[in-house]
Coordinates of N, CA and C in Angstrom, one line a residue:
M22 N 0.8 -1.2 0.0 CA 0.0 0.0 0.0 C 0.9 1.2 0.0
D23 N 0.6 2.2 -0.9 CA 1.4 3.3 -1.1 C 0.7 4.5 -0.4
T24 N 1.2 4.9 0.8 CA 0.6 6.0 1.6 C 1.1 7.3 1.1
R25 N 0.4 8.4 1.6 CA 0.9 9.7 1.3 C 2.2 10.0 1.7
E26 N 2.6 9.5 2.9 CA 4.0 9.6 3.4 C 5.0 9.0 2.4
D27 N 4.7 7.8 1.9 CA 5.6 7.2 0.9 C 5.7 8.0 -0.4
R28 N 4.5 8.4 -0.9 CA 4.5 9.1 -2.2 C 5.3 10.4 -2.1
W29 N 5.0 11.2 -1.1 CA 5.6 12.5 -0.9 C 7.0 12.4 -0.6
A30 N 7.5 11.4 0.3 CA 8.9 11.2 0.6 C 9.7 10.8 -0.7
K31 N 9.0 9.9 -1.5 CA 9.7 9.5 -2.7 C 9.9 10.6 -3.7
A32 N 8.9 11.5 -3.7 CA 9.0 12.7 -4.6 C 10.0 13.7 -4.1
M33 N 10.1 13.9 -2.8 CA 11.2 14.8 -2.3 C 12.5 14.2 -2.5
R34 N 12.7 12.9 -2.4 CA 14.0 12.2 -2.7 C 14.3 12.4 -4.2
A35 N 13.3 12.2 -5.0 CA 13.4 12.3 -6.4 C 13.9 13.7 -6.9
E36 N 13.4 14.7 -6.1 CA 13.8 16.1 -6.4 C 15.3 16.3 -6.2
R37 N 15.8 15.7 -5.2 CA 17.2 15.8 -4.9 C 18.2 15.2 -6.0
T38 N 17.5 14.3 -6.8 CA 18.3 13.7 -8.0 C 17.9 14.4 -9.3
G39 N 17.1 15.5 -9.2 CA 16.8 16.3 -10.4 C 15.5 16.0 -11.0
D40 N 14.6 15.2 -10.5 CA 13.3 14.9 -11.0 C 12.3 16.0 -10.6
S41 N 12.3 17.0 -11.5 CA 11.4 18.2 -11.2 C 10.0 17.9 -11.4
A42 N 9.6 16.9 -12.2 CA 8.2 16.6 -12.4 C 7.6 15.9 -11.2
A43 N 8.4 15.0 -10.5 CA 7.9 14.4 -9.3 C 7.8 15.5 -8.2
Y44 N 8.7 16.4 -8.1 CA 8.7 17.4 -7.1 C 7.5 18.3 -7.3
E45 N 7.2 18.7 -8.6 CA 6.1 19.5 -8.9 C 4.7 18.8 -8.5
A46 N 4.6 17.6 -8.8 CA 3.4 16.8 -8.5 C 3.3 16.8 -6.9
F47 N 4.3 16.6 -6.2 CA 4.3 16.7 -4.8 C 3.8 18.0 -4.3
L48 N 4.3 19.1 -4.9 CA 3.9 20.5 -4.4 C 2.5 20.7 -4.7
R49 N 2.0 20.2 -5.8 CA 0.5 20.4 -6.1 C -0.4 19.7 -5.1
A50 N 0.0 18.4 -4.8 CA -0.8 17.6 -3.8 C -0.6 18.2 -2.4
F51 N 0.6 18.6 -2.1 CA 0.8 19.2 -0.7 C 0.0 20.5 -0.6
A52 N 0.0 21.3 -1.6 CA -0.7 22.6 -1.6 C -2.2 22.4 -1.4
A53 N -2.8 21.4 -2.0 CA -4.1 21.2 -1.9 C -4.4 20.8 -0.4
S54 N -3.6 20.0 0.2 CA -3.7 19.6 1.6 C -3.6 20.8 2.5
V55 N -2.6 21.6 2.3 CA -2.4 22.8 3.1 C -3.6 23.8 3.0
R56 N -4.0 23.9 1.8 CA -5.2 24.8 1.5 C -6.4 24.4 2.4
R57 N -6.7 23.1 2.4 CA -7.8 22.6 3.2 C -7.6 22.9 4.7
I58 N -6.4 22.7 5.2 CA -6.0 23.0 6.6 C -6.1 24.5 6.9
A59 N -5.6 25.3 6.0 CA -5.6 26.7 6.2 C -6.9 27.3 6.2
E60 N -7.8 26.9 5.3 CA -9.1 27.4 5.2 C -9.9 27.0 6.4
A61 N -9.7 25.8 6.9 CA -10.4 25.4 8.1 C -10.0 26.2 9.3
H62 N -8.7 26.4 9.5 CA -8.2 27.2 10.6 C -8.7 28.7 10.5
L63 N -8.6 29.2 9.3 CA -9.0 30.7 9.2 C -10.5 30.8 9.4
R64 N -11.3 29.9 8.9 CA -12.7 29.9 9.2 C -13.0 29.8 10.7
Y65 N -12.3 28.9 11.4 CA -12.4 28.8 12.8 C -12.0 30.1 13.6
M66 N -11.0 30.7 13.1 CA -10.5 32.0 13.7 C -11.3 33.2 13.3
G67 N -12.2 33.0 12.4 CA -13.1 34.1 11.9 C -12.5 35.0 10.9
F68 N -11.5 34.5 10.2 CA -10.9 35.3 9.1 C -11.4 34.9 7.8
S69 N -11.2 35.8 6.8 CA -11.7 35.5 5.5 C -10.9 34.4 4.8
L70 N -11.6 33.6 4.1 CA -11.0 32.5 3.4 C -10.0 32.9 2.3
Y71 N -10.2 34.1 1.8 CA -9.3 34.6 0.7 C -7.9 34.7 1.2
E72 N -7.7 34.8 2.5 CA -6.3 34.8 3.1 C -5.6 33.5 3.0
A73 N -6.4 32.4 2.8 CA -5.8 31.1 2.8 C -4.8 30.9 1.8
E74 N -5.0 31.4 0.6 CA -4.0 31.3 -0.5 C -2.6 31.9 -0.1
D75 N -2.6 33.0 0.6 CA -1.4 33.6 1.1 C -0.6 32.6 2.0
V76 N -1.4 32.0 2.9 CA -0.8 31.1 3.8 C -0.2 29.8 3.1
V77 N -1.0 29.4 2.1 CA -0.5 28.2 1.3 C 0.8 28.6 0.6
Q78 N 0.9 29.8 0.0 CA 2.1 30.2 -0.6 C 3.3 30.3 0.4
E79 N 3.0 30.8 1.5 CA 4.0 31.0 2.6 C 4.6 29.6 3.0
V80 N 3.7 28.6 3.1 CA 4.1 27.3 3.5 C 4.9 26.6 2.3
L81 N 4.4 26.8 1.1 CA 5.2 26.2 0.0 C 6.6 26.8 -0.2
I82 N 6.7 28.1 0.0 CA 8.0 28.8 0.0 C 8.9 28.3 1.0
A83 N 8.3 28.1 2.3 CA 9.2 27.6 3.4 C 9.7 26.2 3.1
V84 N 8.8 25.3 2.6 CA 9.1 24.0 2.3 C 10.2 23.9 1.2
H85 N 10.0 24.7 0.2 CA 10.9 24.7 -1.0 C 12.3 25.2 -0.5
T86 N 12.4 26.3 0.2 CA 13.6 26.9 0.6 C 14.4 26.0 1.7
R87 N 13.6 25.2 2.4 CA 14.2 24.4 3.4 C 14.2 22.9 3.1
R88 N 13.9 22.6 1.9 CA 13.8 21.2 1.5 C 15.1 20.4 1.7
H89 N 16.2 21.1 1.6 CA 17.5 20.4 1.9 C 17.7 20.0 3.4
Q90 N 16.9 20.6 4.3 CA 17.0 20.4 5.7 C 16.3 19.1 6.1
W91 N 15.4 18.6 5.3 CA 14.7 17.4 5.6 C 15.7 16.2 5.6
D92 N 15.7 15.5 6.7 CA 16.5 14.2 6.8 C 15.8 13.1 6.1
T93 N 16.3 12.6 5.1 CA 15.6 11.6 4.3 C 15.5 10.3 5.1
K94 N 16.2 10.1 6.2 CA 16.0 8.9 7.0 C 14.9 9.0 8.0
R95 N 14.3 10.2 8.0 CA 13.1 10.4 8.9 C 11.8 10.6 8.1
S96 N 10.7 10.5 8.9 CA 9.4 10.7 8.2 C 9.3 12.1 7.7
L97 N 8.6 12.2 6.6 CA 8.5 13.6 6.0 C 7.3 14.3 6.6
L98 N 6.1 13.6 6.8 CA 4.9 14.3 7.2 C 5.1 15.1 8.5
P99 N 5.8 14.6 9.6 CA 6.0 15.5 10.8 C 6.8 16.8 10.4
W100 N 7.7 16.7 9.5 CA 8.5 17.8 9.1 C 7.6 18.8 8.4
L101 N 6.8 18.4 7.5 CA 5.9 19.2 6.8 C 4.8 19.8 7.7
N102 N 4.3 19.0 8.6 CA 3.3 19.5 9.5 C 3.8 20.6 10.4
A103 N 5.1 20.4 10.8 CA 5.7 21.5 11.7 C 5.8 22.8 10.9
I104 N 6.2 22.8 9.7 CA 6.3 24.0 8.9 C 4.9 24.6 8.7
T105 N 4.0 23.7 8.3 CA 2.6 24.2 8.1 C 2.0 24.8 9.4
R106 N 2.2 24.1 10.5 CA 1.6 24.6 11.8 C 2.2 26.0 12.1
Y107 N 3.5 26.2 12.0 CA 4.1 27.5 12.4 C 3.8 28.6 11.4
K108 N 3.6 28.3 10.1 CA 3.2 29.3 9.2 C 1.7 29.7 9.3
I109 N 0.9 28.8 9.7 CA -0.5 29.1 10.0 C -0.6 30.0 11.3
I110 N 0.2 29.6 12.3 CA 0.3 30.4 13.6 C 0.8 31.9 13.2
D111 N 1.9 31.9 12.4 CA 2.4 33.3 12.1 C 1.3 34.1 11.3
A112 N 0.6 33.5 10.4 CA -0.4 34.1 9.6 C -1.5 34.6 10.5
S113 N -2.0 33.7 11.4 CA -3.1 34.1 12.4 C -2.7 35.3 13.2
R114 N -1.5 35.3 13.7 CA -1.0 36.5 14.5 C -1.0 37.8 13.6
R115 N -0.5 37.6 12.4 CA -0.4 38.8 11.5 C -1.8 39.2 11.1
L116 N -2.7 38.4 10.8 CA -4.1 38.7 10.5 C -4.8 39.3 11.7
G117 N -4.5 38.8 12.9 CA -5.1 39.5 14.1 C -4.6 40.8 14.3
R118 N -3.3 41.1 14.1 CA -2.8 42.5 14.2 C -3.4 43.4 13.1
D119 N -3.4 42.9 11.9 CA -4.0 43.6 10.8 C -5.5 43.9 11.0
A120 N -6.2 43.0 11.5 CA -7.7 43.2 11.8 C -7.9 44.3 12.8
R121 N -7.0 44.4 13.8 CA -7.2 45.5 14.7 C -6.9 46.9 14.1
M122 N -6.2 46.9 13.0 CA -5.8 48.2 12.4 C -6.7 48.5 11.3
R123 N -7.5 47.6 10.8 CA -8.4 47.9 9.7 C -9.5 48.8 10.1
V124 N -10.0 49.6 9.1 CA -11.2 50.4 9.3 C -12.3 49.7 8.4
D125 N -13.2 49.1 9.1 CA -14.2 48.3 8.4 C -15.5 49.2 8.4
L126 N -15.6 50.0 7.3 CA -16.7 50.8 7.1 C -17.6 50.4 5.9
T127 N -18.9 50.6 6.0 CA -19.7 50.3 4.9 C -19.5 51.3 3.8
E128 N -20.1 51.0 2.6 CA -20.0 52.0 1.5 C -20.7 53.3 1.9
E129 N -21.8 53.2 2.6 CA -22.5 54.4 3.1 C -21.7 55.2 4.1
Q130 N -21.0 54.5 5.0 CA -20.2 55.2 6.0 C -19.0 55.9 5.2
W131 N -18.3 55.2 4.3 CA -17.3 55.9 3.6 C -17.8 57.1 2.8
A132 N -18.9 57.0 2.2 CA -19.5 58.1 1.4 C -19.8 59.3 2.4
G133 N -20.3 58.9 3.6 CA -20.6 59.9 4.6 C -19.4 60.7 5.2
L134 N -18.3 60.1 5.0 CA -17.1 60.7 5.5 C -16.8 62.0 4.7
F135 N -17.2 62.0 3.4 CA -16.9 63.1 2.6 C -18.0 63.9 2.1
S136 N -19.2 63.6 2.6 CA -20.4 64.4 2.2 C -20.4 65.7 3.0
S137 N -21.2 66.6 2.6 CA -21.2 67.9 3.3 C -22.2 68.0 4.4
E138 N -23.1 66.9 4.7 CA -24.1 67.0 5.7 C -23.6 66.6 7.0
G139 N -23.3 67.4 7.9 CA -23.0 67.1 9.3 C -21.7 66.4 9.5
V140 N -20.8 66.5 8.7 CA -19.5 65.9 8.8 C -18.5 66.9 9.2
V141 N -17.5 66.4 9.9 CA -16.4 67.3 10.3 C -15.8 67.7 8.9
D142 N -15.8 68.9 8.6 CA -15.4 69.4 7.2 C -14.3 70.5 7.4
P143 N -13.1 70.2 6.9 CA -12.1 71.2 7.0 C -12.4 72.5 6.3
E144 N -13.3 72.5 5.4 CA -13.6 73.8 4.7 C -14.5 74.6 5.6
R145 N -15.4 74.0 6.4 CA -16.2 74.7 7.3 C -15.6 74.9 8.7
N146 N -14.9 73.9 9.2 CA -14.4 74.0 10.5 C -13.1 73.2 10.6
P147 N -12.0 73.9 10.1 CA -10.7 73.2 10.1 C -10.2 72.9 11.5
A148 N -10.7 73.5 12.5 CA -10.3 73.3 13.9 C -10.7 71.9 14.4
D149 N -11.9 71.4 13.9 CA -12.3 70.0 14.2 C -11.3 69.0 13.7
V150 N -10.9 69.2 12.4 CA -10.0 68.2 11.8 C -8.6 68.4 12.5
E151 N -8.1 69.5 12.8 CA -6.8 69.8 13.4 C -6.9 69.2 14.8
K152 N -8.0 69.3 15.5 CA -8.1 68.7 16.9 C -7.9 67.2 16.8
L153 N -8.6 66.6 15.8 CA -8.4 65.1 15.7 C -7.0 64.7 15.4
I154 N -6.4 65.4 14.4 CA -5.1 65.1 14.0 C -4.1 65.3 15.1
S155 N -4.3 66.4 16.0 CA -3.4 66.6 17.1 C -3.4 65.6 18.2
A156 N -4.5 64.8 18.2 CA -4.7 63.8 19.2 C -3.8 62.5 18.8
L157 N -3.4 62.5 17.6 CA -2.5 61.3 17.2 C -1.1 61.5 17.6
P158 N -0.4 60.4 17.7 CA 1.1 60.5 17.9 C 1.8 61.3 16.8
P159 N 2.9 61.9 17.1 CA 3.6 62.8 16.1 C 3.8 62.1 14.7
G160 N 4.3 60.9 14.7 CA 4.5 60.2 13.4 C 3.2 60.1 12.6
E161 N 2.2 59.7 13.3 CA 0.9 59.5 12.6 C 0.3 60.9 12.2
Q162 N 0.6 61.9 12.9 CA 0.1 63.3 12.5 C 0.8 63.6 11.2
A163 N 2.1 63.4 11.1 CA 2.8 63.8 9.8 C 2.2 62.9 8.7
A164 N 2.0 61.7 8.9 CA 1.4 60.8 7.8 C 0.0 61.3 7.3
V165 N -0.8 61.7 8.3 CA -2.2 62.1 8.0 C -2.1 63.5 7.3
R166 N -1.3 64.3 7.8 CA -1.2 65.6 7.1 C -0.7 65.5 5.6
A167 N 0.3 64.6 5.5 CA 0.8 64.4 4.1 C -0.2 63.8 3.1
I168 N -1.0 62.8 3.6 CA -1.9 62.2 2.7 C -3.2 63.0 2.6
G169 N -3.8 63.2 3.8 CA -5.1 63.8 3.8 C -5.2 65.3 3.5
L170 N -4.2 66.1 3.9 CA -4.2 67.5 3.7 C -3.4 67.9 2.5
E171 N -2.3 67.3 2.2 CA -1.4 67.6 1.1 C -1.6 66.8 -0.1
G172 N -2.3 65.7 0.0 CA -2.6 64.8 -1.2 C -1.5 63.9 -1.6
A173 N -0.5 63.6 -0.7 CA 0.6 62.8 -1.1 C 0.1 61.3 -1.1
S174 N 0.8 60.5 -1.9 CA 0.4 59.1 -1.9 C 1.0 58.5 -0.7
T175 N 0.7 57.2 -0.3 CA 1.2 56.6 0.9 C 2.7 56.4 0.7
K176 N 3.1 56.1 -0.5 CA 4.5 55.9 -0.8 C 5.4 57.2 -0.6
E177 N 4.8 58.3 -1.1 CA 5.4 59.6 -1.0 C 5.5 60.0 0.5
A178 N 4.4 59.8 1.2 CA 4.3 60.2 2.6 C 5.3 59.4 3.4
A179 N 5.4 58.1 3.1 CA 6.3 57.2 3.9 C 7.8 57.7 3.7
A180 N 8.1 58.0 2.4 CA 9.5 58.5 2.1 C 9.7 59.8 2.8
R181 N 8.7 60.7 2.8 CA 8.9 62.0 3.4 C 9.1 61.9 4.9
I182 N 8.4 61.1 5.6 CA 8.5 61.0 7.0 C 9.4 59.9 7.6
G183 N 10.0 59.2 6.6 CA 10.9 58.1 7.0 C 10.3 56.9 7.7
S184 N 9.1 56.5 7.1 CA 8.3 55.4 7.7 C 8.0 54.4 6.6
T185 N 7.3 53.4 6.9 CA 6.9 52.4 5.9 C 5.5 52.8 5.3
E186 N 5.2 52.3 4.2 CA 3.9 52.5 3.6 C 2.7 51.9 4.5
G187 N 3.0 50.8 5.0 CA 2.0 50.2 5.9 C 1.7 51.0 7.1
A188 N 2.7 51.6 7.8 CA 2.5 52.4 9.0 C 1.8 53.7 8.6
V189 N 2.1 54.2 7.4 CA 1.4 55.5 7.0 C -0.1 55.1 6.7
R190 N -0.4 54.0 6.1 CA -1.8 53.6 5.8 C -2.6 53.4 7.1
V191 N -1.9 52.8 8.1 CA -2.5 52.6 9.4 C -2.8 53.9 10.1
A192 N -1.9 54.8 10.1 CA -2.1 56.2 10.7 C -3.3 56.9 10.0
F193 N -3.3 56.8 8.7 CA -4.4 57.5 8.0 C -5.7 56.9 8.3
H194 N -5.8 55.5 8.3 CA -7.0 54.9 8.6 C -7.5 55.1 10.0
R195 N -6.5 55.3 11.0 CA -6.9 55.5 12.4 C -7.6 56.9 12.4
L196 N -7.1 57.9 11.7 CA -7.8 59.2 11.7 C -9.1 59.1 11.0
L197 N -9.2 58.3 10.0 CA -10.5 58.2 9.3 C -11.5 57.5 10.3
K198 N -11.1 56.6 11.1 CA -11.9 56.0 12.1 C -12.4 57.0 13.1
K199 N -11.4 57.8 13.6 CA -11.8 58.9 14.5 C -12.8 59.9 13.9
L200 N -12.5 60.3 12.7 CA -13.4 61.1 12.0 C -14.8 60.6 11.9
M201 N -14.9 59.3 11.6 CA -16.2 58.6 11.5 C -16.9 58.7 12.8
A202 N -16.2 58.4 13.9 CA -16.8 58.4 15.2 C -17.2 59.8 15.6
A203 N -16.4 60.8 15.2 CA -16.8 62.2 15.5 C -18.0 62.6 14.7
T204 N -18.1 62.1 13.5 CA -19.3 62.4 12.6 C -20.5 61.8 13.2
Q205 N -20.4 60.6 13.7 CA -21.6 60.0 14.2 C -22.1 60.6 15.6
R206 N -21.1 61.2 16.3 CA -21.4 61.8 17.6 C -22.1 63.2 17.3
R207 N -21.7 63.8 16.3 CA -22.3 65.2 16.0 C -23.6 65.0 15.4
G208 N -23.8 64.0 14.6 CA -25.1 63.8 14.0 C -25.4 64.7 12.7
P209 N -26.3 64.3 11.9 CA -26.6 65.1 10.7 C -27.1 66.5 11.0
G210 N -26.7 67.5 10.2 CA -27.2 68.8 10.4 C -26.7 69.6 11.6
H211 N -25.7 69.0 12.4 CA -25.2 69.7 13.5 C -24.2 70.8 13.0
E212 N -24.4 72.0 13.5 CA -23.5 73.1 13.0 C -22.8 73.6 14.2

């Protein structure tokens, strides 16, 4: 009986002798297995399933770059499972951090941010916006001013203030979230 362990280990050994077709077949089969595991884990953790493909790619890259570390005298599946487990844990942590930084607004809420009805509007009351910006840490203030007030791209703003594009996006989204909260507190038609 030819088990998955046997088939995959044989393919990994064949790769070491230059059999790229066997290795490619192994990667396809392994990717399908990882995809099922990643999707189940992400679903359980409450994350979107579209993130699963990123996890699969991270696992495949890790296996490919470390394939020479596998001891052919030992079982392959425990080695693969360890890599998969750690990559899924890393992805879960990253997604958890990212989720805390996301601004999840409906289309209506996004549109409301920029409408003229009862919104904190820099044209009508720049002090409201400045007050919100001033409440942010200095680095975030610079990012928000560069993007929101000066119209810079996140790349330009990041270069200007010596930060990363991700940090600049997070800062800008935090201000948008605060603006949305302030807008909701003020209510429509509040002058």
